[in-house]
PDB file of C-alpha atoms in Angstrom:
ATOM      1  CA  MET A1090    -120.253   5.782 -18.632  1.00 52.00           C
ATOM      2  CA  THR A1091    -121.873   5.351 -22.058  1.00 49.00           C
ATOM      3  CA  GLN A1092    -120.741   8.461 -24.124  1.00 52.00           C
ATOM      4  CA  THR A1093    -118.235  11.245 -24.064  1.00 50.00           C
ATOM      5  CA  ALA A1094    -119.407  14.879 -23.859  1.00 45.00           C
ATOM      6  CA  ARG A1095    -119.286  17.354 -26.738  1.00 47.00           C
ATOM      7  CA  PRO A1096    -116.230  19.615 -26.449  1.00 46.00           C
ATOM      8  CA  GLU A1097    -118.058  22.739 -27.683  1.00 85.00           C
ATOM      9  CA  SER A1098    -120.016  22.959 -24.466  1.00 95.00           C
ATOM     10  CA  GLN A1099    -118.257  24.785 -21.565  1.00 97.00           C
ATOM     11  CA  ILE A1100    -120.832  23.786 -19.006  1.00 98.00           C
ATOM     12  CA  ILE A1101    -121.808  20.441 -17.604  1.00 98.00           C
ATOM     13  CA  VAL A1102    -124.538  19.871 -15.130  1.00 98.00           C
ATOM     14  CA  LEU A1103    -124.287  17.245 -12.386  1.00 98.00           C
ATOM     15  CA  LEU A1104    -127.627  15.658 -11.786  1.00 97.00           C
ATOM     16  CA  ALA A1105    -127.970  12.952  -9.201  1.00 95.00           C
ATOM     17  CA  HIS A1106    -131.242  11.015  -9.492  1.00 94.00           C
ATOM     18  CA  TYR A1107    -133.100   8.263  -7.697  1.00 93.00           C
ATOM     19  CA  ASN A1108    -136.385   6.553  -8.440  1.00 91.00           C
ATOM     20  CA  ASP A1109    -138.652   9.085 -10.120  1.00 88.00           C
ATOM     21  CA  ASN A1110    -138.222   9.017 -13.909  1.00 91.00           C
ATOM     22  CA  GLU A1111    -141.381  11.190 -14.646  1.00 92.00           C
ATOM     23  CA  ARG A1112    -140.004  14.075 -12.526  1.00 92.00           C
ATOM     24  CA  LEU A1113    -136.621  13.578 -14.132  1.00 95.00           C
ATOM     25  CA  LYS A1114    -138.041  14.100 -17.487  1.00 96.00           C
ATOM     26  CA  LYS A1115    -139.760  17.317 -16.389  1.00 95.00           C
ATOM     27  CA  ALA A1116    -136.480  18.534 -14.963  1.00 96.00           C
ATOM     28  CA  LEU A1117    -134.642  17.855 -18.223  1.00 97.00           C
ATOM     29  CA  LEU A1118    -137.503  19.567 -20.320  1.00 97.00           C
ATOM     30  CA  SER A1119    -137.071  22.666 -18.138  1.00 97.00           C
ATOM     31  CA  VAL A1120    -133.528  23.330 -19.472  1.00 98.00           C
ATOM     32  CA  LYS A1121    -134.105  25.879 -22.217  1.00 97.00           C
ATOM     33  CA  GLU A1122    -130.924  27.652 -23.211  1.00 97.00           C
ATOM     34  CA  THR A1123    -129.235  29.855 -25.908  1.00 93.00           C
ATOM     35  CA  ILE A1124    -125.903  28.062 -25.382  1.00 96.00           C
ATOM     36  CA  PRO A1125    -125.015  24.313 -25.216  1.00 97.00           C
ATOM     37  CA  VAL A1126    -125.350  22.774 -21.826  1.00 98.00           C
ATOM     38  CA  ASP A1127    -124.369  19.138 -21.256  1.00 98.00           C
ATOM     39  CA  ILE A1128    -125.635  16.977 -18.441  1.00 98.00           C
ATOM     40  CA  LEU A1129    -124.041  14.111 -16.515  1.00 98.00           C
ATOM     41  CA  LEU A1130    -126.940  12.176 -15.023  1.00 97.00           C
ATOM     42  CA  VAL A1131    -125.868   9.891 -12.122  1.00 97.00           C
ATOM     43  CA  ASP A1132    -128.606   7.339 -11.364  1.00 96.00           C
ATOM     44  CA  ASP A1133    -128.176   6.277  -7.769  1.00 96.00           C
ATOM     45  CA  GLY A1134    -129.382   2.684  -8.067  1.00 94.00           C
ATOM     46  CA  SER A1135    -132.989   3.369  -9.055  1.00 93.00           C
ATOM     47  CA  MET A1136    -135.306   0.318  -9.193  1.00 91.00           C
ATOM     48  CA  ILE A1137    -136.463   1.402 -12.713  1.00 90.00           C
ATOM     49  CA  LYS A1138    -133.344   2.622 -14.518  1.00 92.00           C
ATOM     50  CA  PRO A1139    -133.600   5.775 -16.759  1.00 92.00           C
ATOM     51  CA  ASN A1140    -133.201   5.080 -20.491  1.00 91.00           C
ATOM     52  CA  GLN A1141    -130.498   7.176 -22.019  1.00 89.00           C
ATOM     53  CA  GLU A1142    -131.844   7.045 -25.558  1.00 92.00           C
ATOM     54  CA  GLU A1143    -135.360   8.111 -24.446  1.00 93.00           C
ATOM     55  CA  LEU A1144    -134.031  10.886 -22.258  1.00 95.00           C
ATOM     56  CA  GLN A1145    -131.648  12.209 -24.974  1.00 93.00           C
ATOM     57  CA  SER A1146    -134.603  12.324 -27.389  1.00 94.00           C
ATOM     58  CA  ILE A1147    -136.275  14.911 -25.078  1.00 95.00           C
ATOM     59  CA  TYR A1148    -133.237  16.779 -24.004  1.00 96.00           C
ATOM     60  CA  SER A1149    -132.267  19.319 -26.734  1.00 93.00           C
ATOM     61  CA  ALA A1150    -129.962  21.721 -24.973  1.00 95.00           C
ATOM     62  CA  GLY A1151    -126.739  19.489 -25.237  1.00 96.00           C
ATOM     63  CA  LYS A1152    -125.378  16.098 -24.739  1.00 95.00           C
ATOM     64  CA  LEU A1153    -126.785  13.876 -22.038  1.00 96.00           C
ATOM     65  CA  ILE A1154    -124.415  11.373 -20.355  1.00 95.00           C
ATOM     66  CA  VAL A1155    -126.027   8.652 -18.179  1.00 95.00           C
ATOM     67  CA  GLU A1156    -124.111   6.930 -15.480  1.00 96.00           C
ATOM     68  CA  LEU A1157    -125.791   4.060 -13.762  1.00 95.00           C
ATOM     69  CA  LEU A1158    -124.842   2.869 -10.316  1.00 96.00           C
ATOM     70  CA  GLU A1159    -125.578  -0.699  -9.495  1.00 93.00           C
ATOM     71  CA  LYS A1160    -126.879   0.113  -5.952  1.00 95.00           C
ATOM     72  CA  ASN A1161    -128.124   3.062  -3.989  1.00 95.00           C
ATOM     73  CA  VAL A1162    -125.181   4.727  -2.257  1.00 94.00           C
ATOM     74  CA  GLY A1163    -126.678   8.129  -1.199  1.00 91.00           C
ATOM     75  CA  SER A1164    -126.746  11.516  -2.653  1.00 91.00           C
ATOM     76  CA  GLU A1165    -123.186  12.555  -1.415  1.00 93.00           C
ATOM     77  CA  LYS A1166    -121.498   9.481  -2.905  1.00 95.00           C
ATOM     78  CA  ALA A1167    -123.479   9.647  -6.098  1.00 96.00           C
ATOM     79  CA  ARG A1168    -122.595  13.326  -6.630  1.00 97.00           C
ATOM     80  CA  ASN A1169    -118.846  12.632  -5.835  1.00 97.00           C
ATOM     81  CA  HIS A1170    -118.972   9.771  -8.335  1.00 98.00           C
ATOM     82  CA  GLY A1171    -120.160  12.289 -10.858  1.00 98.00           C
ATOM     83  CA  LEU A1172    -117.558  14.887  -9.929  1.00 98.00           C
ATOM     84  CA  SER A1173    -114.770  12.263 -10.266  1.00 97.00           C
ATOM     85  CA  ILE A1174    -115.903  11.773 -13.869  1.00 98.00           C
ATOM     86  CA  ILE A1175    -116.339  15.516 -14.622  1.00 98.00           C
ATOM     87  CA  SER A1176    -112.927  16.377 -13.123  1.00 97.00           C
ATOM     88  CA  LYS A1177    -111.340  14.416 -15.999  1.00 96.00           C
ATOM     89  CA  LEU A1178    -113.415  16.292 -18.680  1.00 96.00           C
ATOM     90  CA  PRO A1179    -112.441  19.661 -20.189  1.00 95.00           C
ATOM     91  CA  TYR A1180    -115.424  21.790 -18.898  1.00 97.00           C
ATOM     92  CA  LYS A1181    -114.854  25.267 -17.584  1.00 98.00           C
ATOM     93  CA  TYR A1182    -118.008  25.306 -15.403  1.00 98.00           C
ATOM     94  CA  ILE A1183    -119.975  22.781 -13.332  1.00 98.00           C
ATOM     95  CA  ALA A1184    -123.531  23.328 -12.315  1.00 98.00           C
ATOM     96  CA  ALA A1185    -125.736  21.499  -9.910  1.00 98.00           C
ATOM     97  CA  MET A1186    -129.304  20.425 -10.602  1.00 96.00           C
ATOM     98  CA  ASP A1187    -131.838  18.395  -8.579  1.00 94.00           C
ATOM     99  CA  SER A1188    -134.557  16.254 -10.333  1.00 91.00           C
ATOM    100  CA  ASP A1189    -137.138  17.671  -7.851  1.00 91.00           C
ATOM    101  CA  ASP A1190    -136.682  21.200  -9.159  1.00 94.00           C
ATOM    102  CA  LEU A1191    -137.213  22.967 -12.454  1.00 97.00           C
ATOM    103  CA  ASN A1192    -134.949  25.470 -14.155  1.00 98.00           C
ATOM    104  CA  LYS A1193    -136.224  28.817 -15.514  1.00 98.00           C
ATOM    105  CA  GLU A1194    -135.374  29.738 -19.112  1.00 98.00           C
ATOM    106  CA  ASN A1195    -131.708  30.674 -19.640  1.00 98.00           C
ATOM    107  CA  ARG A1196    -130.740  29.933 -15.995  1.00 98.00           C
ATOM    108  CA  PHE A1197    -127.356  28.527 -17.043  1.00 98.00           C
ATOM    109  CA  SER A1198    -126.759  31.225 -19.696  1.00 98.00           C
ATOM    110  CA  LYS A1199    -127.251  33.950 -17.086  1.00 98.00           C
ATOM    111  CA  GLN A1200    -124.885  32.265 -14.595  1.00 98.00           C
ATOM    112  CA  PHE A1201    -122.310  31.531 -17.303  1.00 98.00           C
ATOM    113  CA  ASN A1202    -122.249  35.262 -18.469  1.00 98.00           C
ATOM    114  CA  TYR A1203    -122.039  36.407 -14.902  1.00 98.00           C
ATOM    115  CA  LEU A1204    -118.962  34.366 -14.081  1.00 98.00           C
ATOM    116  CA  GLU A1205    -117.388  35.179 -17.445  1.00 98.00           C
ATOM    117  CA  ASN A1206    -117.856  38.926 -16.598  1.00 98.00           C
ATOM    118  CA  HIS A1207    -116.782  38.484 -12.966  1.00 98.00           C
ATOM    119  CA  PRO A1208    -113.779  36.072 -13.039  1.00 97.00           C
ATOM    120  CA  GLU A1209    -112.897  36.709  -9.452  1.00 98.00           C
ATOM    121  CA  VAL A1210    -116.186  34.929  -8.380  1.00 98.00           C
ATOM    122  CA  LYS A1211    -115.795  31.151  -8.482  1.00 98.00           C
ATOM    123  CA  LEU A1212    -119.103  30.073  -7.047  1.00 98.00           C
ATOM    124  CA  LEU A1213    -122.508  31.546  -7.976  1.00 98.00           C
ATOM    125  CA  GLY A1214    -125.914  30.583  -6.646  1.00 98.00           C
ATOM    126  CA  SER A1215    -129.172  32.362  -7.141  1.00 98.00           C
ATOM    127  CA  TRP A1216    -132.500  33.076  -5.573  1.00 98.00           C
ATOM    128  CA  CYS A1217    -135.401  30.599  -6.093  1.00 97.00           C
ATOM    129  CA  ASP A1218    -139.072  30.430  -6.279  1.00 98.00           C
ATOM    130  CA  CYS A1219    -140.381  27.830  -3.785  1.00 96.00           C
ATOM    131  CA  VAL A1220    -143.337  25.765  -4.819  1.00 95.00           C
ATOM    132  CA  ASP A1221    -145.262  22.794  -3.365  1.00 92.00           C
ATOM    133  CA  SER A1222    -145.332  19.398  -4.827  1.00 88.00           C
ATOM    134  CA  GLU A1223    -148.270  20.519  -7.125  1.00 90.00           C
ATOM    135  CA  GLY A1224    -146.232  23.439  -8.510  1.00 92.00           C
ATOM    136  CA  ARG A1225    -148.138  26.110  -6.662  1.00 94.00           C
ATOM    137  CA  PHE A1226    -146.087  29.126  -5.727  1.00 95.00           C
ATOM    138  CA  LEU A1227    -145.229  29.522  -2.035  1.00 93.00           C
ATOM    139  CA  TYR A1228    -142.666  32.290  -1.663  1.00 94.00           C
ATOM    140  CA  THR A1229    -139.350  33.610  -3.194  1.00 96.00           C
ATOM    141  CA  LEU A1230    -136.253  32.602  -1.246  1.00 96.00           C
ATOM    142  CA  LYS A1231    -133.814  35.587  -1.578  1.00 97.00           C
ATOM    143  CA  TYR A1232    -130.316  34.762  -0.436  1.00 98.00           C
ATOM    144  CA  PRO A1233    -127.678  37.475   0.153  1.00 98.00           C
ATOM    145  CA  GLN A1234    -126.090  38.549  -3.079  1.00 98.00           C
ATOM    146  CA  HIS A1235    -122.658  39.765  -2.036  1.00 98.00           C
ATOM    147  CA  ASP A1236    -119.667  37.847  -0.715  1.00 98.00           C
ATOM    148  CA  HIS A1237    -119.285  39.696   2.543  1.00 97.00           C
ATOM    149  CA  ASP A1238    -122.882  39.174   3.561  1.00 98.00           C
ATOM    150  CA  ILE A1239    -122.802  35.450   2.552  1.00 98.00           C
ATOM    151  CA  ARG A1240    -119.655  34.942   4.648  1.00 97.00           C
ATOM    152  CA  LYS A1241    -121.380  36.189   7.814  1.00 96.00           C
ATOM    153  CA  LYS A1242    -124.711  34.490   7.343  1.00 97.00           C
ATOM    154  CA  MET A1243    -123.315  31.058   6.254  1.00 97.00           C
ATOM    155  CA  TYR A1244    -123.007  30.435   9.989  1.00 96.00           C
ATOM    156  CA  ILE A1245    -126.822  30.673  10.358  1.00 94.00           C
ATOM    157  CA  ASN A1246    -127.697  28.397   7.454  1.00 93.00           C
ATOM    158  CA  SER A1247    -126.476  27.673   3.960  1.00 95.00           C
ATOM    159  CA  MET A1248    -126.775  30.813   1.871  1.00 97.00           C
ATOM    160  CA  PHE A1249    -126.985  28.781  -1.298  1.00 98.00           C
ATOM    161  CA  ALA A1250    -129.769  26.483  -2.659  1.00 97.00           C
ATOM    162  CA  HIS A1251    -127.877  23.384  -3.779  1.00 96.00           C
ATOM    163  CA  ALA A1252    -129.880  23.213  -7.138  1.00 97.00           C
ATOM    164  CA  THR A1253    -128.621  26.669  -8.108  1.00 98.00           C
ATOM    165  CA  LEU A1254    -124.914  26.114  -7.591  1.00 98.00           C
ATOM    166  CA  PHE A1255    -122.732  27.091 -10.625  1.00 98.00           C
ATOM    167  CA  PHE A1256    -119.008  27.093 -10.182  1.00 98.00           C
ATOM    168  CA  ASN A1257    -115.603  27.221 -11.944  1.00 98.00           C
ATOM    169  CA  SER A1258    -114.226  23.700 -12.286  1.00 98.00           C
ATOM    170  CA  GLU A1259    -110.756  24.819 -10.971  1.00 97.00           C
ATOM    171  CA  VAL A1260    -112.226  24.729  -7.492  1.00 97.00           C
ATOM    172  CA  LEU A1261    -112.191  20.968  -7.559  1.00 97.00           C
ATOM    173  CA  LYS A1262    -108.342  21.022  -7.658  1.00 95.00           C
ATOM    174  CA  THR A1263    -108.317  23.111  -4.505  1.00 96.00           C
ATOM    175  CA  VAL A1264    -111.141  22.053  -2.299  1.00 96.00           C
ATOM    176  CA  GLY A1265    -111.958  18.552  -3.626  1.00 96.00           C
ATOM    177  CA  PHE A1266    -115.413  17.033  -3.769  1.00 97.00           C
ATOM    178  CA  TYR A1267    -118.374  16.952  -1.479  1.00 96.00           C
ATOM    179  CA  PRO A1268    -117.451  16.078   2.144  1.00 94.00           C
ATOM    180  CA  GLU A1269    -119.139  12.675   2.562  1.00 88.00           C
ATOM    181  CA  GLU A1270    -118.756  12.763   6.413  1.00 87.00           C
ATOM    182  CA  ASN A1271    -121.348  15.600   6.426  1.00 83.00           C
ATOM    183  CA  LYS A1272    -124.262  13.371   5.504  1.00 79.00           C
ATOM    184  CA  TRP A1273    -127.490  15.279   4.470  1.00 82.00           C
ATOM    185  CA  ALA A1274    -125.637  18.509   4.561  1.00 91.00           C
ATOM    186  CA  GLU A1275    -122.804  17.858   2.190  1.00 93.00           C
ATOM    187  CA  ASP A1276    -123.704  20.775  -0.119  1.00 95.00           C
ATOM    188  CA  TYR A1277    -123.459  23.150   2.946  1.00 96.00           C
ATOM    189  CA  ALA A1278    -120.018  21.784   3.742  1.00 95.00           C
ATOM    190  CA  PHE A1279    -118.957  21.950   0.132  1.00 97.00           C
ATOM    191  CA  ALA A1280    -120.010  25.647  -0.227  1.00 97.00           C
ATOM    192  CA  PHE A1281    -118.168  26.455   3.000  1.00 96.00           C
ATOM    193  CA  LYS A1282    -115.001  24.809   1.628  1.00 96.00           C
ATOM    194  CA  ILE A1283    -115.220  26.895  -1.554  1.00 97.00           C
ATOM    195  CA  MET A1284    -115.927  30.028   0.398  1.00 96.00           C
ATOM    196  CA  GLN A1285    -112.832  29.647   2.390  1.00 94.00           C
ATOM    197  CA  LYS A1286    -110.710  29.895  -0.707  1.00 96.00           C
ATOM    198  CA  TYR A1287    -112.624  31.934  -3.258  1.00 98.00           C
ATOM    199  CA  LYS A1288    -115.064  34.714  -3.642  1.00 98.00           C
ATOM    200  CA  VAL A1289    -118.741  33.638  -3.827  1.00 98.00           C
ATOM    201  CA  GLU A1290    -121.987  35.391  -4.726  1.00 98.00           C
ATOM    202  CA  ASN A1291    -125.673  34.813  -5.521  1.00 98.00           C
ATOM    203  CA  TYR A1292    -127.399  35.969  -8.693  1.00 98.00           C
ATOM    204  CA  PRO A1293    -130.153  38.316  -7.564  1.00 98.00           C
ATOM    205  CA  GLU A1294    -132.934  36.625  -9.495  1.00 98.00           C
ATOM    206  CA  ALA A1295    -135.007  33.428  -8.970  1.00 98.00           C
ATOM    207  CA  LEU A1296    -133.562  31.142 -11.522  1.00 98.00           C
ATOM    208  CA  ILE A1297    -135.232  27.858 -10.490  1.00 98.00           C
ATOM    209  CA  TYR A1298    -138.545  26.536  -9.137  1.00 98.00           C
ATOM    210  CA  TYR A1299    -137.565  24.865  -5.854  1.00 96.00           C
ATOM    211  CA  THR A1300    -139.969  22.063  -4.705  1.00 94.00           C
ATOM    212  CA  ILE A1301    -140.697  21.882  -1.091  1.00 89.00           C
ATOM    213  CA  ASN A1302    -141.137  18.127  -0.961  1.00 74.00           C
ATOM    214  CA  GLU A1303    -142.415  16.350   2.154  1.00 65.00           C
ATOM    215  CA  LYS A1304    -140.526  13.137   1.042  1.00 58.00           C
ATOM    216  CA  GLY A1305    -137.263  15.117   0.427  1.00 50.00           C
ATOM    217  CA  ILE A1306    -134.168  14.783   2.609  1.00 48.00           C
ATOM    218  CA  SER A1307    -134.693  18.190   4.116  1.00 49.00           C
ATOM    219  CA  SER A1308    -138.040  16.986   5.491  1.00 45.00           C
ATOM    220  CA  THR A1309    -137.481  13.246   6.243  1.00 49.00           C
ATOM    221  CA  ARG A1310    -133.923  13.662   7.609  1.00 68.00           C
ATOM    222  CA  ARG A1311    -134.506  17.039   9.170  1.00 69.00           C
ATOM    223  CA  ARG A1312    -132.886  16.243  12.635  1.00 82.00           C
ATOM    224  CA  GLY A1313    -129.749  14.597  11.097  1.00 82.00           C
ATOM    225  CA  GLN A1314    -129.371  17.467   8.669  1.00 86.00           C
ATOM    226  CA  VAL A1315    -129.443  20.049  11.428  1.00 90.00           C
ATOM    227  CA  ILE A1316    -126.994  18.062  13.523  1.00 91.00           C
ATOM    228  CA  SER A1317    -124.678  17.919  10.498  1.00 89.00           C
ATOM    229  CA  ARG A1318    -125.086  21.648   9.975  1.00 93.00           C
ATOM    230  CA  LEU A1319    -124.035  22.309  13.642  1.00 92.00           C
ATOM    231  CA  ARG A1320    -120.958  20.175  13.033  1.00 93.00           C
ATOM    232  CA  ILE A1321    -119.978  22.175   9.932  1.00 94.00           C
ATOM    233  CA  ILE A1322    -120.468  25.382  11.892  1.00 93.00           C
ATOM    234  CA  MET A1323    -118.173  24.071  14.625  1.00 94.00           C
ATOM    235  CA  ASP A1324    -115.586  23.009  12.025  1.00 93.00           C
ATOM    236  CA  ASN A1325    -115.400  26.564  10.654  1.00 93.00           C
ATOM    237  CA  PHE A1326    -115.951  28.327  14.032  1.00 92.00           C
ATOM    238  CA  TYR A1327    -114.317  31.517  15.115  1.00 92.00           C
ATOM    239  CA  PHE A1328    -115.237  33.602  18.121  1.00 94.00           C
ATOM    240  CA  GLY A1329    -117.684  36.082  16.680  1.00 94.00           C
ATOM    241  CA  PHE A1330    -121.367  37.107  16.691  1.00 95.00           C
ATOM    242  CA  TYR A1331    -122.453  34.991  13.640  1.00 92.00           C
ATOM    243  CA  PRO A1332    -120.806  31.622  14.530  1.00 94.00           C
ATOM    244  CA  ILE A1333    -122.197  31.892  18.054  1.00 95.00           C
ATOM    245  CA  TYR A1334    -125.653  33.111  16.921  1.00 93.00           C
ATOM    246  CA  GLY A1335    -125.660  30.270  14.374  1.00 92.00           C
ATOM    247  CA  ILE A1336    -125.146  27.634  16.995  1.00 93.00           C
ATOM    248  CA  ILE A1337    -127.777  29.128  19.221  1.00 94.00           C
ATOM    249  CA  ARG A1338    -130.334  29.415  16.419  1.00 91.00           C
ATOM    250  CA  ASN A1339    -129.778  25.870  15.033  1.00 91.00           C
ATOM    251  CA  ILE A1340    -130.079  23.854  18.280  1.00 90.00           C
ATOM    252  CA  PRO A1341    -133.913  24.493  18.594  1.00 86.00           C
ATOM    253  CA  LEU A1342    -134.298  23.489  14.943  1.00 84.00           C
ATOM    254  CA  ILE A1343    -133.426  19.952  15.843  1.00 78.00           C
ATOM    255  CA  PHE A1344    -136.903  19.706  17.498  1.00 71.00           C
ATOM    256  CA  ILE A1345    -138.916  21.714  14.835  1.00 68.00           C
ATOM    257  CA  SER A1346    -140.376  19.911  11.856  1.00 59.00           C
ATOM    258  CA  ARG A1347    -139.739  21.085   8.300  1.00 57.00           C
ATOM    259  CA  GLY A1348    -143.479  21.535   7.772  1.00 57.00           C
ATOM    260  CA  LEU A1349    -143.894  23.882  10.754  1.00 55.00           C
ATOM    261  CA  LEU A1350    -140.803  25.926   9.638  1.00 57.00           C
ATOM    262  CA  ASP A1351    -142.205  26.274   6.121  1.00 55.00           C
ATOM    263  CA  SER A1352    -145.599  27.438   7.478  1.00 59.00           C
ATOM    264  CA  ILE A1353    -143.861  30.088   9.553  1.00 54.00           C
ATOM    265  CA  LYS A1354    -141.816  31.188   6.486  1.00 53.00           C
ATOM    266  CA  GLN A1355    -144.951  31.539   4.402  1.00 57.00           C
ATOM    267  CA  LEU A1356    -146.606  33.550   7.161  1.00 58.00           C
ATOM    268  CA  LEU A1357    -143.748  35.925   7.418  1.00 56.00           C
ATOM    269  CA  LYS A1358    -143.483  36.316   3.690  1.00 57.00           C
ATOM    270  CA  LYS A1359    -147.149  37.395   3.579  1.00 57.00           C
ATOM    271  CA  HIS A1360    -146.477  40.114   6.124  1.00 54.00           C
TER     272      HIS A1360
END
């Protein structure tokens, strides 16, 4: 790790990155805040390494820390490497960010203020505007806002977009890091772990532009991701409507492509 973070920032963003420096720059430029927001960038063994000096020159919202991994280890291990660093730093809040996605103005300020005013909530996501790889709007993904609805519907699919996660750093002491055994669905398992211990909610506004990427893990590793999701449901299973429905609903998804599913979503949104 090349530099230490500024103590005046209460927020650090964990950003795992691999092999797309131009999109990374756009993601960093999308952070426009009224409060300081630091970023820990974990480069997961990219062939062309990001340059910290160059990136810091374009990132004005706070301090940028760059951690370079020698080889590609996968998103779950890269994120956990980042969390192991962050857990030793004095930040009150940790946020997630993906280099494929763009933040709307004051995204982190809004989540920060919400958790400051609702201390019983330890994990906060948000809605997101879904766009294609060219930035064209597709639809708004609206997750349930309240804890009791999230708890039920988590058995159907994750009720959080990973790139919107914003949580109190104290949860790491209780639930640990991303479960690496749940490959391609580690964020789903991580949210489930937090939900078992703390109150969770979603901010009822689209705070990011979420890119539907045909080359992303949700598309290229679709079958493995759904299988991991089913395992997570079984790990948290109880005999009730939502866990049973979640299993029944997810089994056919093993055989449905991400492209077809997104086409169905767009069609339903139009109607």
